[in-house]
Amino acid sequence: MTEILEKGTTPAALPPSESVGRQTWQAFRRNPLGLASAAVLLLLGLVALAAPLIADYPSGYGEDVLASPSGAHWFGTDDLGRDVFAQVVWGTRVSIVVGLAASLLAIVIGVLVGVLAAYFRPADLVLGIIVDVSLSLPVLPLMILVAALAGPSVPTLVVVIALFSWPEVARVVRSQGLAVVPMPYVAAAHVVGGSHLWVIRKHVLPGVAPVVAVSVVLTTSRAVLSEAGLSFLGLGDPNSWSWGTILHQAQRSGSLATAWWTTLFPSLAILLLVVATTLLAVAYNDARNPRTR
Amino acid sequence: MRTFRRALAVAVGTLSIGLAATACAPSNPDSGSGDGGGSADRITIGTTADVLNYNPLVGNSRTDTWVTNLMYPRLMGMGMDGVRTPYLATKWEYTNGGRTARVTLRDDFTWSDGQKVTAEDVAFTIDAVAKEKIGVVAGLISSYEKSTVISPTEIEFQLSQPDGTFLENVGFWMPVVPKHVFGTVGSVQKFANDSNWVSAGPYRLTTVERGQRYVLERVENFPLVPGGPKTKEVVFRVFPDVNTEALALRNGDIDLIANALPPPLAKTLESDSRIKLVSVPSLGWAHMQYNTKRKPLDRLEVRQALAAAVDYEAIRRVALQGKAVSSNSSVLTPTLKQWQDPTAKEYVHDPAKAKQLLTDAGFSDANGDGLFDGLSLRMIYDQADPNISKWAQLVRDSSKEAGIEIKLEGLERNTYVEKYTARDYDIYAGSWAIMENPPANLALAFKCGGFINYAQVCDPELDRLIDEARAQLDQASQKAPIQQAAKIISEKVYDNVLYVETFTIAHSAKWSNFVVQPSELLSIINPVSLAQATAD
């Protein structure tokens, strides 16, 4: 029965995905800022992947303490004489990994809650209250508290950031889900006897997919910022380099006011990533939406 | 495209708010009110924390001590080598074979409400400390039994056993509080003492603006400085961190930074002609302690290997920028010249020897990752400490070369305190501020069950030597057993002493006549120094 249903209903229920994809891509291609943002993100991704080929892992110490940028040290050195360029390159890896992992975790929780709230109306009230309460929590102090209690490590950061990022995803997904669930093709799927799980998987999830794609990108950039913030406050993993860790060490060493290079370059990296992700998300959204195309 | 511009503005706006928040620019609450530095009538001191406790017997943060030291006298002060100097007490001695100790006080100290400071106040204070077991002082006077007030300026302490550390401990560590105020509040330990202060130091606290400033006014008739304190007002101003303090000193907003400067910052201030730097020796040391109750750190060879994996020279030269001296791996540091053991030798940095020691101890690297299998150790430290969090990284990296994996856990202060109190670590990295009396300090730090015995050492021979020293009444007879004890501590790697820091304190070049005392707690903001300082 299920097989017949799948064959019979799927093509009719969903909009022709290929043409939507192509139209989106064509609109996206015409947007130079979107393309540039994608290129920047691609570049950062490459730097993260190829870190060992670009610079040696910054460890030990060097004799040139707090040297300003030069041919030997492009971004200067820190208070232990270590190369800041190498730190930024290796920091890209941890910052992006934490950003992506935290965002994926937040997306999974957020989508689950959002879809359930939109699909099962009785659950909406309870889940809605949970989301509202979570959204009204003072996020930064709570993150600091949890990170301080759990101790500093990369997995801790991922979980802490995800725990405080999912409610926004849930809210966006729920509102999109509320528009999808009453659609005639969803009702038709129920009429032909589709199970809840099947209807959600085949009809509701594809309907909310575009907002999820935008959420992934935005949540990642927020997660990178949160990671930088927590690490700057000293709650990062001291056994790995991230952009926030570099800033933290510069602040702690007392060289903040005199050695500008220890803070400028990691800050620029954060700026690049956040601006690029925001612009990419908006470009994608505009390209996908027929009204703004 | 319009949405795009809006998004761009939102993105840049959000980011700039974030960056502005992290920049932590301090507001200047005093601008316009003429409260800045440079005035001869007022010395403005920068600190990075508020006073948490105005009760001098309880408060133990640095800012607490700096402020309450100006308000409450102690029996004794301290000279550069840790030797006691007269303060409220003029004379002290042991009698009756060390079972009693007698102290003579000055008769010209007065509380700010007009009452005389007498032996009754001293007796009340020590009884309260002993009865309520208040702070570290209670641990230092365990042999105290009772006191007898002989006259307003004479007091005698009865001890349960001869204890050659008692007078120095009670003399320097115990601030004297007024009996007629603290005696009426019930529990002295719970007394907040946060208003209407009655004090007897060179300055009295008059105004408190939490998070901003603490104003103290001079006591004209303070007897230790002829003619009274030279400067009318001492103001402590609170800053978010040492970076902003340094900026304020450069701008002339403050006259002195109370906190010791991190070495890289000290270097950048060296060339500024408007600023003078003062070197202050530490009375403590920076160290790592290995938790001997945990496997495999209970084995001497493993501790020796860990000690051989540390590049001591690099820590002092690079992390401390040369602002530290070697203690020859001994707990008897060069600051305490009268105790120092000339035969002590520093552990040698030798990764090959470390590997050999571990191989001989049965460790191997079966998976070929360059690290010995089953030897991953957790090292905890306070992540807010700028020096320790720097050298912790050097220790991790140099240990890796010797095949030992050390995982750093730089913790937020409260978590750190909780972990070290529960002895929940493999390696403890930290530093002692003041360890100026070896017989007393070694008892706390290395005797079985000692209050600060972070290595969890339980060595009968060591306990015997420390007890032997404590039973002696003069330093000359205490020296031999203490040096022997220090030798055992070094040989068995119960404590890996890395260096003794030379603190750098910065003040405006307009000010002079400070009196330097050892340690960051006393430095040039000890009561006598601030009372004598003058501006051009």
mmCIF file with all atom_site columns, N, CA, C and O in Angstrom, chain B residues 455-486:
data_model
loop_
_atom_site.group_PDB
_atom_site.id
_atom_site.type_symbol
_atom_site.label_atom_id
_atom_site.label_alt_id
_atom_site.label_comp_id
_atom_site.label_asym_id
_atom_site.label_entity_id
_atom_site.label_seq_id
_atom_site.pdbx_PDB_ins_code
_atom_site.Cartn_x
_atom_site.Cartn_y
_atom_site.Cartn_z
_atom_site.occupancy
_atom_site.B_iso_or_equiv
_atom_site.pdbx_formal_charge
_atom_site.auth_seq_id
_atom_site.auth_comp_id
_atom_site.auth_asym_id
_atom_site.auth_atom_id
_atom_site.pdbx_PDB_model_num
ATOM 1   N N  . ALA B 1 455 ? 49.765 18.185 47.133 1.00 0.00 ? 455 ALA B N  1
ATOM 2   C CA . ALA B 1 455 ? 50.322 16.965 46.548 1.00 0.00 ? 455 ALA B CA 1
ATOM 3   C C  . ALA B 1 455 ? 49.833 15.747 47.340 1.00 0.00 ? 455 ALA B C  1
ATOM 4   O O  . ALA B 1 455 ? 50.123 14.617 46.968 1.00 0.00 ? 455 ALA B O  1
ATOM 5   N N  . GLN B 1 456 ? 49.084 15.986 48.417 1.00 0.00 ? 456 GLN B N  1
ATOM 6   C CA . GLN B 1 456 ? 48.592 14.929 49.316 1.00 0.00 ? 456 GLN B CA 1
ATOM 7   C C  . GLN B 1 456 ? 49.737 14.068 49.832 1.00 0.00 ? 456 GLN B C  1
ATOM 8   O O  . GLN B 1 456 ? 49.642 12.844 49.881 1.00 0.00 ? 456 GLN B O  1
ATOM 9   N N  . VAL B 1 457 ? 50.819 14.724 50.208 1.00 0.00 ? 457 VAL B N  1
ATOM 10  C CA . VAL B 1 457 ? 51.999 14.033 50.706 1.00 0.00 ? 457 VAL B CA 1
ATOM 11  C C  . VAL B 1 457 ? 51.730 13.487 52.098 1.00 0.00 ? 457 VAL B C  1
ATOM 12  O O  . VAL B 1 457 ? 51.086 14.146 52.908 1.00 0.00 ? 457 VAL B O  1
ATOM 13  N N  . CYS B 1 458 ? 52.205 12.283 52.356 1.00 0.00 ? 458 CYS B N  1
ATOM 14  C CA . CYS B 1 458 ? 52.140 11.717 53.698 1.00 0.00 ? 458 CYS B CA 1
ATOM 15  C C  . CYS B 1 458 ? 53.449 10.973 53.925 1.00 0.00 ? 458 CYS B C  1
ATOM 16  O O  . CYS B 1 458 ? 53.553 9.793  53.636 1.00 0.00 ? 458 CYS B O  1
ATOM 17  N N  . ASP B 1 459 ? 54.451 11.719 54.400 1.00 0.00 ? 459 ASP B N  1
ATOM 18  C CA . ASP B 1 459 ? 55.792 11.149 54.525 1.00 0.00 ? 459 ASP B CA 1
ATOM 19  C C  . ASP B 1 459 ? 56.240 11.320 55.972 1.00 0.00 ? 459 ASP B C  1
ATOM 20  O O  . ASP B 1 459 ? 56.493 12.441 56.424 1.00 0.00 ? 459 ASP B O  1
ATOM 21  N N  . PRO B 1 460 ? 56.299 10.228 56.752 1.00 0.00 ? 460 PRO B N  1
ATOM 22  C CA . PRO B 1 460 ? 56.600 10.330 58.189 1.00 0.00 ? 460 PRO B CA 1
ATOM 23  C C  . PRO B 1 460 ? 57.918 11.068 58.468 1.00 0.00 ? 460 PRO B C  1
ATOM 24  O O  . PRO B 1 460 ? 57.994 11.865 59.409 1.00 0.00 ? 460 PRO B O  1
ATOM 25  N N  . GLU B 1 461 ? 58.919 10.831 57.646 1.00 0.00 ? 461 GLU B N  1
ATOM 26  C CA . GLU B 1 461 ? 60.214 11.470 57.855 1.00 0.00 ? 461 GLU B CA 1
ATOM 27  C C  . GLU B 1 461 ? 60.086 13.002 57.718 1.00 0.00 ? 461 GLU B C  1
ATOM 28  O O  . GLU B 1 461 ? 60.622 13.768 58.512 1.00 0.00 ? 461 GLU B O  1
ATOM 29  N N  . LEU B 1 462 ? 59.322 13.414 56.712 1.00 0.00 ? 462 LEU B N  1
ATOM 30  C CA . LEU B 1 462 ? 59.097 14.840 56.477 1.00 0.00 ? 462 LEU B CA 1
ATOM 31  C C  . LEU B 1 462 ? 58.326 15.456 57.653 1.00 0.00 ? 462 LEU B C  1
ATOM 32  O O  . LEU B 1 462 ? 58.703 16.518 58.160 1.00 0.00 ? 462 LEU B O  1
ATOM 33  N N  . ASP B 1 463 ? 57.291 14.769 58.104 1.00 0.00 ? 463 ASP B N  1
ATOM 34  C CA . ASP B 1 463 ? 56.499 15.254 59.238 1.00 0.00 ? 463 ASP B CA 1
ATOM 35  C C  . ASP B 1 463 ? 57.388 15.428 60.471 1.00 0.00 ? 463 ASP B C  1
ATOM 36  O O  . ASP B 1 463 ? 57.283 16.417 61.195 1.00 0.00 ? 463 ASP B O  1
ATOM 37  N N  . ARG B 1 464 ? 58.277 14.455 60.687 1.00 0.00 ? 464 ARG B N  1
ATOM 38  C CA . ARG B 1 464 ? 59.135 14.500 61.867 1.00 0.00 ? 464 ARG B CA 1
ATOM 39  C C  . ARG B 1 464 ? 60.046 15.736 61.823 1.00 0.00 ? 464 ARG B C  1
ATOM 40  O O  . ARG B 1 464 ? 60.170 16.472 62.803 1.00 0.00 ? 464 ARG B O  1
ATOM 41  N N  . LEU B 1 465 ? 60.646 15.969 60.650 1.00 0.00 ? 465 LEU B N  1
ATOM 42  C CA . LEU B 1 465 ? 61.563 17.102 60.522 1.00 0.00 ? 465 LEU B CA 1
ATOM 43  C C  . LEU B 1 465 ? 60.842 18.440 60.724 1.00 0.00 ? 465 LEU B C  1
ATOM 44  O O  . LEU B 1 465 ? 61.357 19.342 61.383 1.00 0.00 ? 465 LEU B O  1
ATOM 45  N N  . ILE B 1 466 ? 59.639 18.557 60.157 1.00 0.00 ? 466 ILE B N  1
ATOM 46  C CA . ILE B 1 466 ? 58.902 19.811 60.293 1.00 0.00 ? 466 ILE B CA 1
ATOM 47  C C  . ILE B 1 466 ? 58.526 20.045 61.754 1.00 0.00 ? 466 ILE B C  1
ATOM 48  O O  . ILE B 1 466 ? 58.679 21.153 62.288 1.00 0.00 ? 466 ILE B O  1
ATOM 49  N N  . ASP B 1 467 ? 58.065 18.980 62.434 1.00 0.00 ? 467 ASP B N  1
ATOM 50  C CA . ASP B 1 467 ? 57.726 19.115 63.859 1.00 0.00 ? 467 ASP B CA 1
ATOM 51  C C  . ASP B 1 467 ? 58.941 19.488 64.690 1.00 0.00 ? 467 ASP B C  1
ATOM 52  O O  . ASP B 1 467 ? 58.852 20.299 65.617 1.00 0.00 ? 467 ASP B O  1
ATOM 53  N N  . GLU B 1 468 ? 60.071 18.889 64.332 1.00 0.00 ? 468 GLU B N  1
ATOM 54  C CA . GLU B 1 468 ? 61.303 19.173 65.063 1.00 0.00 ? 468 GLU B CA 1
ATOM 55  C C  . GLU B 1 468 ? 61.630 20.672 64.940 1.00 0.00 ? 468 GLU B C  1
ATOM 56  O O  . GLU B 1 468 ? 61.981 21.322 65.922 1.00 0.00 ? 468 GLU B O  1
ATOM 57  N N  . ALA B 1 469 ? 61.484 21.202 63.738 1.00 0.00 ? 469 ALA B N  1
ATOM 58  C CA . ALA B 1 469 ? 61.788 22.622 63.525 1.00 0.00 ? 469 ALA B CA 1
ATOM 59  C C  . ALA B 1 469 ? 60.826 23.511 64.294 1.00 0.00 ? 469 ALA B C  1
ATOM 60  O O  . ALA B 1 469 ? 61.224 24.497 64.914 1.00 0.00 ? 469 ALA B O  1
ATOM 61  N N  . ARG B 1 470 ? 59.559 23.153 64.279 1.00 0.00 ? 470 ARG B N  1
ATOM 62  C CA . ARG B 1 470 ? 58.546 23.988 64.948 1.00 0.00 ? 470 ARG B CA 1
ATOM 63  C C  . ARG B 1 470 ? 58.755 24.062 66.461 1.00 0.00 ? 470 ARG B C  1
ATOM 64  O O  . ARG B 1 470 ? 58.386 25.042 67.092 1.00 0.00 ? 470 ARG B O  1
ATOM 65  N N  . ALA B 1 471 ? 59.341 22.994 67.020 1.00 0.00 ? 471 ALA B N  1
ATOM 66  C CA . ALA B 1 471 ? 59.543 22.963 68.467 1.00 0.00 ? 471 ALA B CA 1
ATOM 67  C C  . ALA B 1 471 ? 60.711 23.860 68.885 1.00 0.00 ? 471 ALA B C  1
ATOM 68  O O  . ALA B 1 471 ? 60.854 24.184 70.065 1.00 0.00 ? 471 ALA B O  1
ATOM 69  N N  . GLN B 1 472 ? 61.542 24.261 67.932 1.00 0.00 ? 472 GLN B N  1
ATOM 70  C CA . GLN B 1 472 ? 62.663 25.149 68.257 1.00 0.00 ? 472 GLN B CA 1
ATOM 71  C C  . GLN B 1 472 ? 62.157 26.587 68.321 1.00 0.00 ? 472 GLN B C  1
ATOM 72  O O  . GLN B 1 472 ? 61.256 26.974 67.585 1.00 0.00 ? 472 GLN B O  1
ATOM 73  N N  . LEU B 1 473 ? 62.802 27.386 69.218 1.00 0.00 ? 473 LEU B N  1
ATOM 74  C CA . LEU B 1 473 ? 62.287 28.740 69.426 1.00 0.00 ? 473 LEU B CA 1
ATOM 75  C C  . LEU B 1 473 ? 63.058 29.808 68.662 1.00 0.00 ? 473 LEU B C  1
ATOM 76  O O  . LEU B 1 473 ? 62.652 30.960 68.622 1.00 0.00 ? 473 LEU B O  1
ATOM 77  N N  . ASP B 1 474 ? 64.194 29.461 68.090 1.00 0.00 ? 474 ASP B N  1
ATOM 78  C CA . ASP B 1 474 ? 64.899 30.480 67.319 1.00 0.00 ? 474 ASP B CA 1
ATOM 79  C C  . ASP B 1 474 ? 65.242 29.945 65.923 1.00 0.00 ? 474 ASP B C  1
ATOM 80  O O  . ASP B 1 474 ? 65.353 28.739 65.713 1.00 0.00 ? 474 ASP B O  1
ATOM 81  N N  . GLN B 1 475 ? 65.394 30.880 65.010 1.00 0.00 ? 475 GLN B N  1
ATOM 82  C CA . GLN B 1 475 ? 65.577 30.533 63.602 1.00 0.00 ? 475 GLN B CA 1
ATOM 83  C C  . GLN B 1 475 ? 66.828 29.676 63.392 1.00 0.00 ? 475 GLN B C  1
ATOM 84  O O  . GLN B 1 475 ? 66.824 28.753 62.586 1.00 0.00 ? 475 GLN B O  1
ATOM 85  N N  . ALA B 1 476 ? 67.907 29.970 64.158 1.00 0.00 ? 476 ALA B N  1
ATOM 86  C CA . ALA B 1 476 ? 69.162 29.253 63.956 1.00 0.00 ? 476 ALA B CA 1
ATOM 87  C C  . ALA B 1 476 ? 68.977 27.748 64.183 1.00 0.00 ? 476 ALA B C  1
ATOM 88  O O  . ALA B 1 476 ? 69.500 26.925 63.419 1.00 0.00 ? 476 ALA B O  1
ATOM 89  N N  . SER B 1 477 ? 68.208 27.374 65.207 1.00 0.00 ? 477 SER B N  1
ATOM 90  C CA . SER B 1 477 ? 68.031 25.943 65.467 1.00 0.00 ? 477 SER B CA 1
ATOM 91  C C  . SER B 1 477 ? 66.972 25.336 64.548 1.00 0.00 ? 477 SER B C  1
ATOM 92  O O  . SER B 1 477 ? 66.944 24.124 64.341 1.00 0.00 ? 477 SER B O  1
ATOM 93  N N  . GLN B 1 478 ? 66.085 26.165 63.995 1.00 0.00 ? 478 GLN B N  1
ATOM 94  C CA . GLN B 1 478 ? 65.057 25.635 63.078 1.00 0.00 ? 478 GLN B CA 1
ATOM 95  C C  . GLN B 1 478 ? 65.650 25.331 61.708 1.00 0.00 ? 478 GLN B C  1
ATOM 96  O O  . GLN B 1 478 ? 65.160 24.481 60.966 1.00 0.00 ? 478 GLN B O  1
ATOM 97  N N  . LYS B 1 479 ? 66.743 26.016 61.375 1.00 0.00 ? 479 LYS B N  1
ATOM 98  C CA . LYS B 1 479 ? 67.257 25.993 60.016 1.00 0.00 ? 479 LYS B CA 1
ATOM 99  C C  . LYS B 1 479 ? 67.644 24.586 59.521 1.00 0.00 ? 479 LYS B C  1
ATOM 100 O O  . LYS B 1 479 ? 67.243 24.170 58.432 1.00 0.00 ? 479 LYS B O  1
ATOM 101 N N  . ALA B 1 480 ? 68.402 23.837 60.353 1.00 0.00 ? 480 ALA B N  1
ATOM 102 C CA . ALA B 1 480 ? 68.902 22.530 59.898 1.00 0.00 ? 480 ALA B CA 1
ATOM 103 C C  . ALA B 1 480 ? 67.760 21.564 59.545 1.00 0.00 ? 480 ALA B C  1
ATOM 104 O O  . ALA B 1 480 ? 67.730 21.025 58.429 1.00 0.00 ? 480 ALA B O  1
ATOM 105 N N  . PRO B 1 481 ? 66.803 21.332 60.460 1.00 0.00 ? 481 PRO B N  1
ATOM 106 C CA . PRO B 1 481 ? 65.719 20.409 60.081 1.00 0.00 ? 481 PRO B CA 1
ATOM 107 C C  . PRO B 1 481 ? 64.885 20.910 58.901 1.00 0.00 ? 481 PRO B C  1
ATOM 108 O O  . PRO B 1 481 ? 64.433 20.108 58.070 1.00 0.00 ? 481 PRO B O  1
ATOM 109 N N  . ILE B 1 482 ? 64.716 22.239 58.793 1.00 0.00 ? 482 ILE B N  1
ATOM 110 C CA . ILE B 1 482 ? 63.922 22.779 57.681 1.00 0.00 ? 482 ILE B CA 1
ATOM 111 C C  . ILE B 1 482 ? 64.650 22.550 56.355 1.00 0.00 ? 482 ILE B C  1
ATOM 112 O O  . ILE B 1 482 ? 64.036 22.176 55.343 1.00 0.00 ? 482 ILE B O  1
ATOM 113 N N  . GLN B 1 483 ? 65.950 22.754 56.354 1.00 0.00 ? 483 GLN B N  1
ATOM 114 C CA . GLN B 1 483 ? 66.698 22.522 55.102 1.00 0.00 ? 483 GLN B CA 1
ATOM 115 C C  . GLN B 1 483 ? 66.645 21.049 54.702 1.00 0.00 ? 483 GLN B C  1
ATOM 116 O O  . GLN B 1 483 ? 66.545 20.713 53.526 1.00 0.00 ? 483 GLN B O  1
ATOM 117 N N  . GLN B 1 484 ? 66.693 20.184 55.722 1.00 0.00 ? 484 GLN B N  1
ATOM 118 C CA . GLN B 1 484 ? 66.586 18.743 55.421 1.00 0.00 ? 484 GLN B CA 1
ATOM 119 C C  . GLN B 1 484 ? 65.217 18.411 54.829 1.00 0.00 ? 484 GLN B C  1
ATOM 120 O O  . GLN B 1 484 ? 65.093 17.644 53.880 1.00 0.00 ? 484 GLN B O  1
ATOM 121 N N  . ALA B 1 485 ? 64.181 19.011 55.428 1.00 0.00 ? 485 ALA B N  1
ATOM 122 C CA . ALA B 1 485 ? 62.817 18.781 54.925 1.00 0.00 ? 485 ALA B CA 1
ATOM 123 C C  . ALA B 1 485 ? 62.700 19.269 53.484 1.00 0.00 ? 485 ALA B C  1
ATOM 124 O O  . ALA B 1 485 ? 62.137 18.576 52.614 1.00 0.00 ? 485 ALA B O  1
ATOM 125 N N  . ALA B 1 486 ? 63.264 20.457 53.210 1.00 0.00 ? 486 ALA B N  1
ATOM 126 C CA . ALA B 1 486 ? 63.186 21.015 51.857 1.00 0.00 ? 486 ALA B CA 1
ATOM 127 C C  . ALA B 1 486 ? 63.897 20.101 50.862 1.00 0.00 ? 486 ALA B C  1
ATOM 128 O O  . ALA B 1 486 ? 63.479 19.958 49.706 1.00 0.00 ? 486 ALA B O  1
#
